[in-house]
Each structure stands twice: as C-alpha cells, then as structure tokens.
PDB file of C-alpha atoms in Angstrom:
ATOM      1  CA  ILE A 100     -21.980   3.781 -19.298  1.00 42.00           C
ATOM      2  CA  LEU A 101     -19.195   2.630 -16.981  1.00 52.00           C
ATOM      3  CA  MET A 102     -17.480  -0.450 -18.269  1.00 59.00           C
ATOM      4  CA  SER A 103     -15.855  -2.892 -15.885  1.00 74.00           C
ATOM      5  CA  LEU A 104     -12.147  -3.337 -16.319  1.00 89.00           C
ATOM      6  CA  THR A 105     -10.859  -6.775 -17.187  1.00 93.00           C
ATOM      7  CA  THR A 106      -8.724  -8.509 -14.573  1.00 93.00           C
ATOM      8  CA  GLN A 107      -5.661  -7.918 -16.761  1.00 94.00           C
ATOM      9  CA  HIS A 108      -6.423  -4.183 -17.045  1.00 95.00           C
ATOM     10  CA  MET A 109      -6.889  -3.954 -13.265  1.00 96.00           C
ATOM     11  CA  TYR A 110      -3.568  -5.729 -12.712  1.00 95.00           C
ATOM     12  CA  ASP A 111      -1.801  -3.513 -15.256  1.00 96.00           C
ATOM     13  CA  LEU A 112      -3.149  -0.353 -13.580  1.00 97.00           C
ATOM     14  CA  ALA A 113      -2.234  -1.583 -10.080  1.00 96.00           C
ATOM     15  CA  SER A 114       1.264  -2.503 -11.298  1.00 93.00           C
ATOM     16  CA  HIS A 115       1.692   0.898 -12.948  1.00 96.00           C
ATOM     17  CA  HIS A 116       0.469   2.556  -9.732  1.00 96.00           C
ATOM     18  CA  ALA A 117       3.030   0.577  -7.670  1.00 90.00           C
ATOM     19  CA  GLN A 118       5.826   1.335 -10.117  1.00 89.00           C
ATOM     20  CA  LEU A 119       5.080   5.062  -9.836  1.00 93.00           C
ATOM     21  CA  GLU A 120       5.168   4.758  -6.032  1.00 90.00           C
ATOM     22  CA  VAL A 121       8.662   3.230  -5.989  1.00 83.00           C
ATOM     23  CA  GLN A 122       9.824   5.799  -8.573  1.00 88.00           C
ATOM     24  CA  HIS A 123       8.570   8.582  -6.242  1.00 90.00           C
ATOM     25  CA  ASP A 124       6.242   9.972  -8.941  1.00 95.00           C
ATOM     26  CA  PHE A 125       3.487  10.747  -6.462  1.00 95.00           C
ATOM     27  CA  GLU A 126       1.580  13.044  -8.839  1.00 97.00           C
ATOM     28  CA  GLY A 127       1.556  10.154 -11.307  1.00 97.00           C
ATOM     29  CA  VAL A 128       0.268   7.823  -8.582  1.00 97.00           C
ATOM     30  CA  LEU A 129      -2.576  10.254  -7.882  1.00 97.00           C
ATOM     31  CA  ASP A 130      -3.431  10.238 -11.591  1.00 97.00           C
ATOM     32  CA  THR A 131      -4.191   6.503 -11.297  1.00 98.00           C
ATOM     33  CA  MET A 132      -6.689   7.166  -8.493  1.00 98.00           C
ATOM     34  CA  THR A 133     -10.118   8.705  -8.014  1.00 97.00           C
ATOM     35  CA  GLU A 134     -10.335  12.101  -6.295  1.00 97.00           C
ATOM     36  CA  ASP A 135     -11.671  10.508  -3.086  1.00 97.00           C
ATOM     37  CA  ALA A 136      -9.328   7.496  -3.036  1.00 97.00           C
ATOM     38  CA  TYR A 137      -8.102   6.086   0.253  1.00 97.00           C
ATOM     39  CA  TYR A 138      -5.788   3.496   1.796  1.00 97.00           C
ATOM     40  CA  GLU A 139      -6.418   1.213   4.748  1.00 97.00           C
ATOM     41  CA  PHE A 140      -3.901  -0.881   6.664  1.00 96.00           C
ATOM     42  CA  TYR A 141      -4.770  -4.013   8.656  1.00 96.00           C
ATOM     43  CA  PRO A 142      -4.143  -5.083  11.390  1.00 95.00           C
ATOM     44  CA  ASN A 143      -2.948  -1.526  12.117  1.00 95.00           C
ATOM     45  CA  GLN A 144      -6.455  -0.120  11.604  1.00 95.00           C
ATOM     46  CA  ILE A 145      -5.232   3.017   9.843  1.00 96.00           C
ATOM     47  CA  HIS A 146      -7.284   4.871   7.215  1.00 96.00           C
ATOM     48  CA  VAL A 147      -5.629   7.504   4.997  1.00 97.00           C
ATOM     49  CA  THR A 148      -7.437   9.850   2.634  1.00 97.00           C
ATOM     50  CA  GLY A 149      -6.811  13.224   0.997  1.00 96.00           C
ATOM     51  CA  ARG A 150      -4.434  13.777  -1.880  1.00 95.00           C
ATOM     52  CA  GLU A 151      -1.813  15.813   0.031  1.00 94.00           C
ATOM     53  CA  THR A 152      -1.885  13.354   2.926  1.00 95.00           C
ATOM     54  CA  LEU A 153      -1.494  10.408   0.541  1.00 96.00           C
ATOM     55  CA  LYS A 154       1.570  12.099  -0.989  1.00 94.00           C
ATOM     56  CA  ALA A 155       3.033  12.656   2.489  1.00 91.00           C
ATOM     57  CA  MET A 156       2.371   8.981   3.331  1.00 92.00           C
ATOM     58  CA  TRP A 157       4.078   7.756   0.140  1.00 91.00           C
ATOM     59  CA  ASN A 158       7.027  10.037   0.846  1.00 88.00           C
ATOM     60  CA  GLN A 159       7.322   8.590   4.349  1.00 86.00           C
ATOM     61  CA  ILE A 160       7.090   5.018   3.015  1.00 83.00           C
ATOM     62  CA  PHE A 161       9.070   5.104  -0.219  1.00 82.00           C
ATOM     63  CA  VAL A 162      11.611   7.854   0.477  1.00 79.00           C
ATOM     64  CA  ASN A 163      12.201   7.844   4.242  1.00 75.00           C
ATOM     65  CA  THR A 164      11.827   4.182   5.256  1.00 69.00           C
ATOM     66  CA  PRO A 165      14.943   2.013   4.958  1.00 62.00           C
ATOM     67  CA  GLY A 166      14.139  -1.233   3.149  1.00 58.00           C
ATOM     68  CA  LEU A 167      11.172   0.233   1.290  1.00 58.00           C
ATOM     69  CA  THR A 168      12.785   2.852  -0.903  1.00 53.00           C
ATOM     70  CA  GLY A 169      12.161   2.155  -4.570  1.00 51.00           C
ATOM     71  CA  SER A 170      15.289   0.190  -5.399  1.00 53.00           C
ATOM     72  CA  GLU A 171      15.327  -1.648  -2.059  1.00 54.00           C
ATOM     73  CA  PHE A 172      11.751  -2.848  -2.501  1.00 54.00           C
ATOM     74  CA  MET A 173      12.572  -4.287  -5.917  1.00 52.00           C
ATOM     75  CA  GLU A 174      15.742  -5.908  -4.516  1.00 60.00           C
ATOM     76  CA  GLY A 175      13.398  -7.852  -2.230  1.00 58.00           C
ATOM     77  CA  ASN A 176      12.305  -9.741  -5.362  1.00 65.00           C
ATOM     78  CA  PRO A 177       8.555  -9.539  -4.729  1.00 72.00           C
ATOM     79  CA  GLN A 178       6.658 -12.611  -5.948  1.00 84.00           C
ATOM     80  CA  GLU A 179       2.995 -12.037  -6.805  1.00 87.00           C
ATOM     81  CA  GLU A 180      -0.201 -13.963  -7.380  1.00 92.00           C
ATOM     82  CA  TRP A 181      -3.364 -12.101  -8.301  1.00 92.00           C
ATOM     83  CA  TRP A 182      -7.107 -12.563  -8.753  1.00 94.00           C
ATOM     84  CA  GLY A 183      -9.811 -10.302 -10.157  1.00 93.00           C
ATOM     85  CA  LEU A 184     -13.256 -10.000  -8.567  1.00 89.00           C
ATOM     86  CA  LYS A 185     -15.725  -7.814 -10.505  1.00 88.00           C
ATOM     87  CA  ASP A 186     -14.491  -4.293  -9.597  1.00 93.00           C
ATOM     88  CA  SER A 187     -11.643  -5.443  -7.348  1.00 96.00           C
ATOM     89  CA  LEU A 188      -8.220  -7.011  -7.631  1.00 96.00           C
ATOM     90  CA  VAL A 189      -6.407  -8.995  -4.943  1.00 97.00           C
ATOM     91  CA  ILE A 190      -2.619  -9.237  -5.105  1.00 95.00           C
ATOM     92  CA  LYS A 191      -0.739 -11.571  -2.764  1.00 95.00           C
ATOM     93  CA  THR A 192       2.924 -10.619  -2.417  1.00 90.00           C
ATOM     94  CA  ASP A 193       5.740 -12.603  -0.843  1.00 89.00           C
ATOM     95  CA  TRP A 194       8.709 -10.338  -0.277  1.00 81.00           C
ATOM     96  CA  THR A 195      12.032 -10.267   1.570  1.00 81.00           C
ATOM     97  CA  SER A 196      13.210  -7.014   3.110  1.00 74.00           C
ATOM     98  CA  LYS A 197      16.084  -6.121   5.412  1.00 69.00           C
ATOM     99  CA  SER A 198      15.855  -5.247   9.077  1.00 66.00           C
ATOM    100  CA  PRO A 199      17.828  -2.246  10.366  1.00 63.00           C
ATOM    101  CA  ASP A 200      20.686  -4.650  11.272  1.00 72.00           C
ATOM    102  CA  GLY A 201      20.716  -6.020   7.698  1.00 73.00           C
ATOM    103  CA  SER A 202      19.207  -9.423   8.428  1.00 76.00           C
ATOM    104  CA  PRO A 203      16.477 -10.633   6.044  1.00 78.00           C
ATOM    105  CA  ILE A 204      12.812 -10.321   6.964  1.00 78.00           C
ATOM    106  CA  ARG A 205      10.311 -12.377   4.985  1.00 84.00           C
ATOM    107  CA  SER A 206       6.878 -10.865   4.606  1.00 86.00           C
ATOM    108  CA  GLN A 207       3.602 -11.701   2.993  1.00 89.00           C
ATOM    109  CA  PHE A 208       0.806  -9.242   2.382  1.00 92.00           C
ATOM    110  CA  PHE A 209      -2.409  -8.932   0.441  1.00 96.00           C
ATOM    111  CA  ALA A 210      -3.349  -5.724  -1.369  1.00 96.00           C
ATOM    112  CA  VAL A 211      -6.990  -5.334  -2.351  1.00 97.00           C
ATOM    113  CA  PHE A 212      -7.551  -2.673  -5.000  1.00 98.00           C
ATOM    114  CA  ARG A 213     -11.094  -1.451  -5.603  1.00 97.00           C
ATOM    115  CA  PHE A 214     -11.779   0.304  -8.890  1.00 97.00           C
ATOM    116  CA  SER A 215     -14.250   2.912 -10.015  1.00 95.00           C
ATOM    117  CA  GLY A 216     -14.384   3.216 -13.775  1.00 92.00           C
ATOM    118  CA  SER A 217     -10.799   3.103 -14.980  1.00 94.00           C
ATOM    119  CA  GLN A 218      -9.226   4.384 -11.756  1.00 97.00           C
ATOM    120  CA  ILE A 219      -8.242   2.980  -8.372  1.00 98.00           C
ATOM    121  CA  ALA A 220     -10.738   3.980  -5.677  1.00 98.00           C
ATOM    122  CA  SER A 221      -8.954   2.343  -2.744  1.00 98.00           C
ATOM    123  CA  GLU A 222      -6.059   0.159  -1.727  1.00 97.00           C
ATOM    124  CA  THR A 223      -6.437  -1.962   1.396  1.00 98.00           C
ATOM    125  CA  LEU A 224      -3.380  -3.774   2.714  1.00 96.00           C
ATOM    126  CA  TYR A 225      -3.577  -6.846   4.937  1.00 97.00           C
ATOM    127  CA  VAL A 226      -0.074  -7.417   6.262  1.00 94.00           C
ATOM    128  CA  ASP A 227       1.738  -9.906   8.450  1.00 93.00           C
ATOM    129  CA  GLU A 228       3.317  -9.039  11.801  1.00 91.00           C
ATOM    130  CA  SER A 229       6.695  -7.938  10.423  1.00 82.00           C
ATOM    131  CA  MET A 230       5.039  -5.517   8.002  1.00 84.00           C
ATOM    132  CA  ALA A 231       2.556  -4.347  10.657  1.00 90.00           C
ATOM    133  CA  VAL A 232       5.461  -3.344  12.907  1.00 86.00           C
ATOM    134  CA  LEU A 233       7.044  -1.480   9.979  1.00 83.00           C
ATOM    135  CA  ILE A 234       3.762   0.334   9.266  1.00 88.00           C
ATOM    136  CA  GLU A 235       3.621   1.455  12.903  1.00 89.00           C
ATOM    137  CA  ARG A 236       7.104   2.962  12.488  1.00 85.00           C
ATOM    138  CA  ILE A 237       6.027   4.693   9.267  1.00 86.00           C
ATOM    139  CA  PHE A 238       2.956   6.250  10.876  1.00 90.00           C
ATOM    140  CA  THR A 239       4.842   8.441  13.320  1.00 86.00           C
ATOM    141  CA  ALA A 240       2.973  10.895  15.537  1.00 88.00           C
ATOM    142  CA  GLU A 241       3.694  13.568  12.909  1.00 88.00           C
ATOM    143  CA  VAL A 242       2.167  11.463  10.121  1.00 88.00           C
ATOM    144  CA  GLN A 243      -0.831  10.451  12.265  1.00 89.00           C
ATOM    145  CA  ALA A 244      -1.502  14.123  13.036  1.00 91.00           C
ATOM    146  CA  LYS A 245      -2.070  14.920   9.343  1.00 92.00           C
ATOM    147  CA  PRO A 246      -5.651  15.553   8.240  1.00 94.00           C
ATOM    148  CA  GLY A 247      -7.109  12.421   6.697  1.00 94.00           C
ATOM    149  CA  VAL A 248      -5.169   9.925   8.862  1.00 95.00           C
ATOM    150  CA  THR A 249      -7.397   8.135  11.348  1.00 94.00           C
ATOM    151  CA  ARG A 250      -7.263   5.029  13.506  1.00 92.00           C
ATOM    152  CA  PHE A 251     -10.413   2.982  13.645  1.00 87.00           C
ATOM    153  CA  GLY A 252     -11.606   0.062  15.750  1.00 79.00           C
ATOM    154  CA  VAL A 253     -10.870  -0.667  19.351  1.00 54.00           C
ATOM    155  CA  GLY A 254      -8.138  -3.268  18.864  1.00 54.00           C
ATOM    156  CA  ASP A 255      -5.048  -3.500  21.038  1.00 50.00           C
ATOM    157  CA  HIS A 256      -2.071  -2.098  19.114  1.00 49.00           C
ATOM    158  CA  SER A 257       0.492  -2.833  21.836  1.00 47.00           C
ATOM    159  CA  LEU A 258       1.853  -5.861  19.947  1.00 44.00           C
ATOM    160  CA  LEU A 259       2.570  -3.606  16.989  1.00 48.00           C
ATOM    161  CA  ARG A 260       4.582  -1.123  19.052  1.00 44.00           C
ATOM    162  CA  ALA A 261       7.182  -3.689  20.103  1.00 41.00           C
TER     163      ALA A 261
END
C-alpha cells in the first residue's frame, strides 16, 4: 500500500533535493526521484526527461550559469512559502540574483513537485520574466539537442530571447 507523504515530508524531500542540486551531487538528486521523473519550465515550454539529460541540465544550471552556482544561489537569500496538496507540494520562492553586470535581479518563481510514493516524480517551474530569460540562456542549442529535451506548445518565445 502506497502511503501519502505528509506536507512536511514532501517539503523536507524537496529541500533535500534542492540542497543536493546546489552541492552538485547529481547522483544524489536522482536518488530523490522516480526513474521516469521529469522537469517542465513555464513560460519557456521546455520538458526535460531522462536521467543523463537531467544530470546535464543540472550541470548547465548549477555549475555553468553565473548567479545560479550553489553558493551564489544561497547568497540570493531565497525566501520560501509552501503548501501541500495531496501528492503535490507548491513552493513559492522570492530570490535576488545578479545580472552579468553585477546589478541585482529580483525574481519570483513557483516550483510544483509531484510525488509518487516517497520520491519526486516531477518538478514544474513557473518563473517570472527575468528567470525565463535566464532559462533560455541555460537551454543552449547544445542542451536542447540532447535526447529528452523538448519544446511544447505553439507560444511565441521571441520575448524570451531578448
């Protein structure tokens, strides 16, 4: 019998998952997730699946992206609110990062974690414009060419390429 996680357990697992991401322990991150786990990014309309592709994505985000490397993300002093919904957890994060010229960028995003048993089945990120532009920079042509990275929808992404 599968037991539902409590909201606190979901939050603790999502926090552990995020901590492993910023520590670059990508095998540990995968251990928090189901075999078929995926990420989605909105408004970018990007879907990422496959364990090797997820590791490549995390490397691109948390190792190669200025402002998002582990210590830099934590320096942004993320402030969180969270809510549990049956087998899902919503985390709202207000965060300040730095632009390439060093000026502060304030961002707000929502992460929706869906759980299966005691593992994360998916993470869906709903981000504001400043984060959406950053995500476009992260998903270079090389990253988008990886198996398991797809664009969906018919939306206009020109705003995000500015």
